């Protein structure tokens, strides 16, 4: 069964600290993996997207890594800010259908305290 | 920021009412999607469209219906709303090639059926 599991479910850190969010997937075949940020009451916004051949991608203070062999990805946030408080969603796309189906994780709820 | 809009942002209605959730995008994207998301849960695809006059049901069974008469417009209709329809509904769009193209999400409609 194709699944995307994220950990931790929730995380609280102090402003200025770093943190790492995890994503494990069993989706096969694999096309790409995306990380989205979803603020409360808003739609998700794309942070990074990585294909099979890419193992790291940065977007400002966000750095995503991908290990396609172990089917794991991480999102590292550096020098966290209050505005980083949001849900971070891992999304994996397969290439097994014309739709290119997306599999969504449940997200990690990050709270940054001053 | 993506040019994809949803109205209304919040809606509280009584059981049995007919409602239409609006979604429009000005990016000329061919593919559009409707997702349903409950708090703390993953997004579930309920409808998608490859283009004008093309609509398909997604992975999650839904009593809603959609139409795609114009490229930029993808409304979702519930003929008779029930409390089980209470959820957040997110509209998204992307270019025709799924590949690594990013899905752009609207801000969502929070629906509450009493």
Short mmCIF file of N, CA and C in Angstrom, two decimals, chain A residues 9 31-32 34 36 38 41-46 49 51 89 93 98-102 104-106, chain B residues 1 9 31 35 37 40-43 45 48 50 59 88 90 98-103 105-107:
data_model
loop_
_atom_site.label_atom_id
_atom_site.label_comp_id
_atom_site.label_asym_id
_atom_site.label_seq_id
_atom_site.Cartn_x
_atom_site.Cartn_y
_atom_site.Cartn_z
N UNK A 9 4.65 14.11 14.85
CA UNK A 9 3.32 14.65 14.53
C UNK A 9 3.26 16.13 14.87
N UNK A 31 8.20 9.26 -8.49
CA UNK A 31 8.51 10.31 -9.45
C UNK A 31 9.19 11.49 -8.77
N UNK A 32 8.57 12.03 -7.75
CA UNK A 32 9.16 13.17 -7.06
C UNK A 32 8.57 13.31 -5.67
N UNK A 34 7.74 16.31 -2.66
CA UNK A 34 7.58 17.75 -2.41
C UNK A 34 7.35 17.98 -0.94
N UNK A 36 5.55 20.90 1.44
CA UNK A 36 4.67 22.07 1.43
C UNK A 36 4.59 22.64 2.85
N UNK A 38 1.88 24.72 5.19
CA UNK A 38 0.48 25.11 5.25
C UNK A 38 0.23 25.90 6.52
N UNK A 41 -5.53 27.59 8.33
CA UNK A 41 -6.62 28.19 7.57
C UNK A 41 -6.26 28.60 6.16
N UNK A 42 -5.10 28.17 5.68
CA UNK A 42 -4.66 28.52 4.33
C UNK A 42 -4.38 27.26 3.52
N UNK A 43 -4.18 27.45 2.22
CA UNK A 43 -3.80 26.32 1.38
C UNK A 43 -2.30 26.10 1.46
N UNK A 44 -1.84 24.88 1.15
CA UNK A 44 -0.40 24.58 1.17
C UNK A 44 0.37 25.39 0.13
N UNK A 45 1.60 25.72 0.47
CA UNK A 45 2.49 26.45 -0.44
C UNK A 45 3.76 25.62 -0.61
N UNK A 46 4.17 25.43 -1.85
CA UNK A 46 5.32 24.58 -2.14
C UNK A 46 6.62 25.20 -1.62
N UNK A 49 10.84 20.71 -4.29
CA UNK A 49 10.46 19.52 -5.02
C UNK A 49 11.73 18.84 -5.50
N UNK A 51 13.36 15.28 -7.51
CA UNK A 51 13.17 14.07 -8.29
C UNK A 51 14.12 12.99 -7.80
N UNK A 89 3.96 19.55 5.15
CA UNK A 89 3.38 18.36 4.54
C UNK A 89 4.33 17.78 3.51
N UNK A 93 4.84 11.79 -5.36
CA UNK A 93 4.13 11.53 -6.62
C UNK A 93 4.67 10.27 -7.26
N UNK A 98 -1.46 7.96 -15.59
CA UNK A 98 -1.46 9.21 -16.35
C UNK A 98 -1.75 10.39 -15.44
N UNK A 99 -2.39 10.09 -14.31
CA UNK A 99 -2.69 11.17 -13.38
C UNK A 99 -1.44 11.61 -12.65
N UNK A 100 -0.46 10.70 -12.48
CA UNK A 100 0.70 11.05 -11.67
C UNK A 100 0.23 11.32 -10.25
N UNK A 101 -0.31 10.35 -9.62
CA UNK A 101 -1.00 10.51 -8.33
C UNK A 101 -0.13 11.06 -7.24
N UNK A 102 -0.73 11.88 -6.40
CA UNK A 102 -0.03 12.44 -5.25
C UNK A 102 -0.47 11.73 -3.98
N UNK A 104 -0.28 12.15 0.10
CA UNK A 104 -0.03 13.19 1.10
C UNK A 104 0.23 12.57 2.47
N UNK A 105 1.22 13.13 3.18
CA UNK A 105 1.37 12.81 4.59
C UNK A 105 0.42 13.66 5.41
N UNK A 106 0.31 13.35 6.70
CA UNK A 106 -0.61 14.09 7.56
C UNK A 106 0.01 15.39 8.06
N UNK B 1 3.14 34.58 -5.08
CA UNK B 1 1.91 33.96 -4.60
C UNK B 1 1.04 33.56 -5.77
N UNK B 9 -14.63 31.90 1.89
CA UNK B 9 -13.57 31.36 2.74
C UNK B 9 -14.17 30.56 3.88
N UNK B 31 -4.94 21.62 -15.58
CA UNK B 31 -5.39 20.67 -14.56
C UNK B 31 -5.84 21.41 -13.30
N UNK B 35 -9.61 19.02 -3.16
CA UNK B 35 -9.22 18.16 -2.06
C UNK B 35 -10.10 18.45 -0.85
N UNK B 37 -9.93 18.15 3.38
CA UNK B 37 -8.96 18.00 4.45
C UNK B 37 -9.63 18.22 5.79
N UNK B 40 -5.78 18.04 11.08
CA UNK B 40 -4.74 17.09 11.44
C UNK B 40 -4.63 15.89 10.54
N UNK B 41 -5.38 15.90 9.46
CA UNK B 41 -5.37 14.75 8.56
C UNK B 41 -4.80 15.14 7.20
N UNK B 42 -4.51 14.12 6.39
CA UNK B 42 -3.95 14.40 5.07
C UNK B 42 -5.03 14.87 4.10
N UNK B 43 -4.59 15.47 3.01
CA UNK B 43 -5.51 15.89 1.96
C UNK B 43 -5.99 14.66 1.18
N UNK B 45 -7.99 13.60 -2.39
CA UNK B 45 -8.47 14.07 -3.68
C UNK B 45 -9.90 13.60 -3.90
N UNK B 48 -10.99 15.87 -10.00
CA UNK B 48 -9.97 16.54 -10.78
C UNK B 48 -10.44 16.72 -12.22
N UNK B 50 -8.79 17.57 -16.29
CA UNK B 50 -7.64 17.77 -17.18
C UNK B 50 -7.82 18.99 -18.07
N UNK B 59 -9.87 9.91 -5.33
CA UNK B 59 -9.72 8.70 -4.53
C UNK B 59 -10.78 8.59 -3.44
N UNK B 88 -12.65 21.11 5.44
CA UNK B 88 -12.03 22.16 4.64
C UNK B 88 -11.87 21.63 3.22
N UNK B 90 -10.09 22.33 -0.42
CA UNK B 90 -9.00 23.05 -1.05
C UNK B 90 -9.01 22.80 -2.55
N UNK B 98 2.07 16.68 -15.40
CA UNK B 98 2.14 16.48 -13.96
C UNK B 98 3.57 16.56 -13.48
N UNK B 99 4.40 15.72 -14.01
CA UNK B 99 5.84 15.68 -13.75
C UNK B 99 6.28 16.32 -12.47
N UNK B 100 7.11 17.35 -12.61
CA UNK B 100 7.60 18.07 -11.45
C UNK B 100 6.92 19.42 -11.30
N UNK B 101 5.84 19.62 -12.04
CA UNK B 101 5.15 20.90 -11.91
C UNK B 101 4.51 21.02 -10.54
N UNK B 102 4.59 22.20 -10.00
CA UNK B 102 4.05 22.45 -8.67
C UNK B 102 2.55 22.63 -8.73
N UNK B 103 1.86 22.06 -7.74
CA UNK B 103 0.44 22.33 -7.57
C UNK B 103 0.29 23.61 -6.76
N UNK B 105 -2.20 25.91 -4.61
CA UNK B 105 -3.43 25.75 -3.84
C UNK B 105 -4.10 27.09 -3.58
N UNK B 106 -5.42 27.06 -3.55
CA UNK B 106 -6.17 28.21 -3.09
C UNK B 106 -6.18 28.25 -1.57
N UNK B 107 -6.77 29.28 -0.98
CA UNK B 107 -6.77 29.44 0.47
C UNK B 107 -7.73 28.50 1.18
#
